[in-house]
Structures are given as C-alpha cells and as structure tokens.
C-alpha cells in the first residue's frame, strides 16, 4: 500500500527515518511559498514502530506548522497505557508540556488543530479521549452528525450499565 501511494504521488516517504506524510495531489503541486499563504488547516501524524513515537510525532507536527494552527496534541500507547498531552497555542507549548510531564510509547498519533468550531482551548485540542480514557481520537473537519453520535453513545452506555 505504501509503495502504491508513493508511486501515485500522494505520500512522501523519507527512507532514512521510515516516516510517511500523506499529502493531497493539489498540496504537492503548489510551491511551498504559495502553500504557506493559502493553507490553514489541521494536520495529523501517526507512528507505529520500534522508536519512541515522540521522536517521530513532534518533528512531524513541527513540519506542519506552516499550515497554521491554534493547538496541538499527542496520544501515545506505552507500558503505562494510553497517555494524552495537548495544549492550546504553538508547538513550543506542547513541547514544554511534554518536557514537564514526559510520556513514552512506540505507538502514537499527533494533531495540529485550526479551530473552525469551538474556541482554541486545551479542552478543544485533539486528541480527545473516551469516557474511560482507553481510546484517543483525532480527526480533521467538522463532525456534522455529532448530536446523533452522542445520542447513540449515550444509549450504548446505558445498555452496558455505565
């Protein structure tokens, strides 16, 4: 799959670091100077492998800074389970939070958010956790059917006695 995506020009792979960055074809065609002026959007980076995921996620998110964002966060699975760190503000704020309370794991996801709905706050930053703290989710775009999803989750929670 990776080689197929790379051959179609929709993924850049750095063979020295095993990092892939998924890009839309339009994004790949525009010169970087033009992308900086036009792009204000969320970004997602993920990693599964033998390294500490933060060593891949943080540089990956920093590489997306030119797109514009107002908050950032990461979720990692390590020996202590799922850990989520997120902050409003710049990547430097996230890096500082990670230095103050280090988290480690070899599986992780990271997100930079451009607030289209909801204020740019730490609470609205991604990743979001489920009520049990066992699942972390990041997404791009607006979840239009959020009310129906919430109602379904509330019903499911009642059925299992939560």
Short mmCIF file of C-alpha atoms in Angstrom, two decimals:
data_model
loop_
_atom_site.label_atom_id
_atom_site.label_comp_id
_atom_site.label_asym_id
_atom_site.label_seq_id
_atom_site.Cartn_x
_atom_site.Cartn_y
_atom_site.Cartn_z
CA UNK A 1 0.00 0.00 0.00
CA UNK A 2 2.74 2.47 0.94
CA UNK A 3 4.64 1.93 -2.32
CA UNK A 4 1.39 2.21 -4.31
CA UNK A 5 0.53 5.52 -2.64
CA UNK A 6 4.06 6.79 -3.15
CA UNK A 7 4.01 5.81 -6.84
CA UNK A 8 0.79 7.81 -7.31
CA UNK A 9 2.45 10.82 -5.69
CA UNK A 10 0.17 11.11 -2.69
CA UNK A 11 2.65 10.17 0.01
CA UNK A 12 6.19 11.30 0.71
CA UNK A 13 8.39 8.73 2.43
CA UNK A 14 11.73 9.55 3.99
CA UNK A 15 13.64 6.24 3.64
CA UNK A 16 16.15 7.26 6.31
CA UNK A 17 13.51 7.63 9.01
CA UNK A 18 10.55 5.45 7.92
CA UNK A 19 8.27 8.49 8.13
CA UNK A 20 5.44 8.96 5.66
CA UNK A 21 3.48 12.16 5.18
CA UNK A 22 0.20 11.87 3.33
CA UNK A 23 -0.46 14.83 1.05
CA UNK A 24 -3.23 15.70 -1.33
CA UNK A 25 -2.18 15.97 -5.00
CA UNK A 26 -3.06 19.71 -5.10
CA UNK A 27 -0.95 20.33 -2.00
CA UNK A 28 2.04 18.59 -3.57
CA UNK A 29 1.89 20.70 -6.74
CA UNK A 30 1.88 24.10 -5.07
CA UNK A 31 5.24 25.67 -4.24
CA UNK A 32 5.85 25.94 -0.51
CA UNK A 33 5.64 29.75 -0.56
CA UNK A 34 2.13 29.55 -2.05
CA UNK A 35 1.05 26.84 0.40
CA UNK A 36 2.03 28.99 3.35
CA UNK A 37 -0.24 31.79 2.24
CA UNK A 38 -3.23 29.58 1.38
CA UNK A 39 -3.13 26.81 3.97
CA UNK A 40 -4.86 26.99 7.30
CA UNK A 41 -5.92 23.51 8.25
CA UNK A 42 -5.44 20.69 10.70
CA UNK A 43 -2.65 18.16 10.38
CA UNK A 44 -2.33 14.54 11.52
CA UNK A 45 0.81 12.47 12.06
CA UNK A 46 0.89 8.84 13.18
CA UNK A 47 3.59 6.34 14.06
CA UNK A 48 3.83 2.63 14.88
CA UNK A 49 7.30 1.15 15.19
CA UNK A 50 10.30 0.41 17.36
CA UNK A 51 11.26 4.03 18.15
CA UNK A 52 9.84 6.31 20.81
CA UNK A 53 6.83 7.71 18.95
CA UNK A 54 7.51 11.26 20.18
CA UNK A 55 10.79 11.24 18.22
CA UNK A 56 8.63 10.98 15.08
CA UNK A 57 5.44 12.79 16.08
CA UNK A 58 6.95 16.06 17.33
CA UNK A 59 9.14 16.70 14.25
CA UNK A 60 6.23 15.63 12.05
CA UNK A 61 3.89 18.13 13.69
CA UNK A 62 6.58 20.82 13.57
CA UNK A 63 6.82 20.15 9.83
CA UNK A 64 3.13 21.06 9.54
CA UNK A 65 3.43 24.38 11.38
CA UNK A 66 3.42 26.40 8.15
CA UNK A 67 -0.21 25.38 7.63
CA UNK A 68 -1.38 27.39 10.61
CA UNK A 69 -2.94 26.02 13.82
CA UNK A 70 -4.02 27.12 17.28
CA UNK A 71 -3.48 23.96 19.35
CA UNK A 72 -1.63 20.67 19.23
CA UNK A 73 -1.60 17.33 20.98
CA UNK A 74 -0.35 13.76 21.00
CA UNK A 75 -1.59 10.39 22.27
CA UNK A 76 0.82 7.52 22.91
CA UNK A 77 0.41 3.92 23.96
CA UNK A 78 3.21 2.75 26.21
CA UNK A 79 3.80 0.44 29.14
CA UNK A 80 1.57 2.62 31.33
CA UNK A 81 -1.33 2.55 28.85
CA UNK A 82 -2.73 5.50 26.92
CA UNK A 83 -1.25 8.94 27.60
CA UNK A 84 -2.60 12.16 26.10
CA UNK A 85 -0.89 15.55 26.18
CA UNK A 86 -2.42 18.58 24.46
CA UNK A 87 -2.17 22.35 24.65
CA UNK A 88 -3.65 25.47 23.16
CA UNK A 89 -1.02 27.58 21.42
CA UNK A 90 2.11 26.74 19.48
CA UNK A 91 4.16 23.55 19.17
CA UNK A 92 6.61 25.08 21.62
CA UNK A 93 3.83 24.94 24.24
CA UNK A 94 3.24 21.24 23.54
CA UNK A 95 6.98 20.51 23.66
CA UNK A 96 7.20 22.30 27.03
CA UNK A 97 4.28 20.28 28.40
CA UNK A 98 5.94 17.06 27.22
CA UNK A 99 9.20 18.07 28.90
CA UNK A 100 7.39 18.82 32.16
CA UNK A 101 5.47 15.51 32.12
CA UNK A 102 7.25 13.10 29.76
CA UNK A 103 5.28 10.34 28.05
CA UNK A 104 6.72 7.50 26.02
CA UNK A 105 5.42 4.79 23.75
CA UNK A 106 6.06 3.17 20.40
CA UNK A 107 2.56 3.85 19.03
CA UNK A 108 1.23 7.35 18.70
CA UNK A 109 -0.86 9.93 16.93
CA UNK A 110 -0.44 13.69 16.80
CA UNK A 111 -2.63 16.57 15.66
CA UNK A 112 -2.45 20.28 15.00
CA UNK A 113 -5.86 21.99 15.07
CA UNK A 114 -7.19 25.03 13.28
CA UNK A 115 -10.38 25.92 15.16
CA UNK A 116 -13.34 26.07 12.83
CA UNK A 117 -15.86 25.15 15.55
CA UNK A 118 -15.22 25.73 19.21
CA UNK A 119 -12.68 28.03 20.80
CA UNK A 120 -8.93 27.38 20.52
CA UNK A 121 -8.54 25.91 24.00
CA UNK A 122 -6.68 22.98 25.52
CA UNK A 123 -10.02 21.25 26.11
CA UNK A 124 -10.92 21.51 22.42
CA UNK A 125 -7.46 20.43 21.27
CA UNK A 126 -7.06 16.92 19.90
CA UNK A 127 -6.66 14.05 20.75
CA UNK A 128 -9.99 13.53 22.50
CA UNK A 129 -10.41 10.60 24.91
CA UNK A 130 -13.40 8.41 25.55
CA UNK A 131 -15.08 8.45 28.97
CA UNK A 132 -12.94 5.52 30.15
CA UNK A 133 -9.68 7.04 28.93
CA UNK A 134 -8.87 3.98 26.85
CA UNK A 135 -9.39 5.40 23.35
CA UNK A 136 -7.96 8.56 21.80
CA UNK A 137 -9.35 10.04 18.59
CA UNK A 138 -8.20 12.78 16.26
CA UNK A 139 -9.98 13.95 13.13
CA UNK A 140 -9.93 16.67 10.54
CA UNK A 141 -13.03 18.51 9.54
CA UNK A 142 -16.34 19.05 11.25
CA UNK A 143 -18.34 16.15 12.64
CA UNK A 144 -21.74 17.24 11.31
CA UNK A 145 -23.71 14.40 12.91
CA UNK A 146 -22.29 14.89 16.40
CA UNK A 147 -25.72 15.03 18.07
CA UNK A 148 -26.80 11.68 16.60
CA UNK A 149 -23.45 10.12 17.55
CA UNK A 150 -23.71 11.43 21.11
CA UNK A 151 -27.28 10.09 21.45
CA UNK A 152 -26.17 6.66 20.18
CA UNK A 153 -23.22 6.60 22.57
CA UNK A 154 -25.47 7.58 25.49
CA UNK A 155 -27.86 4.71 24.66
CA UNK A 156 -24.98 2.25 24.34
CA UNK A 157 -23.54 3.42 27.67
CA UNK A 158 -26.89 2.86 29.41
CA UNK A 159 -27.19 -0.64 27.93
CA UNK A 160 -23.83 -1.72 29.38
CA UNK A 161 -24.51 -0.10 32.77
CA UNK A 162 -22.18 2.88 32.64
#
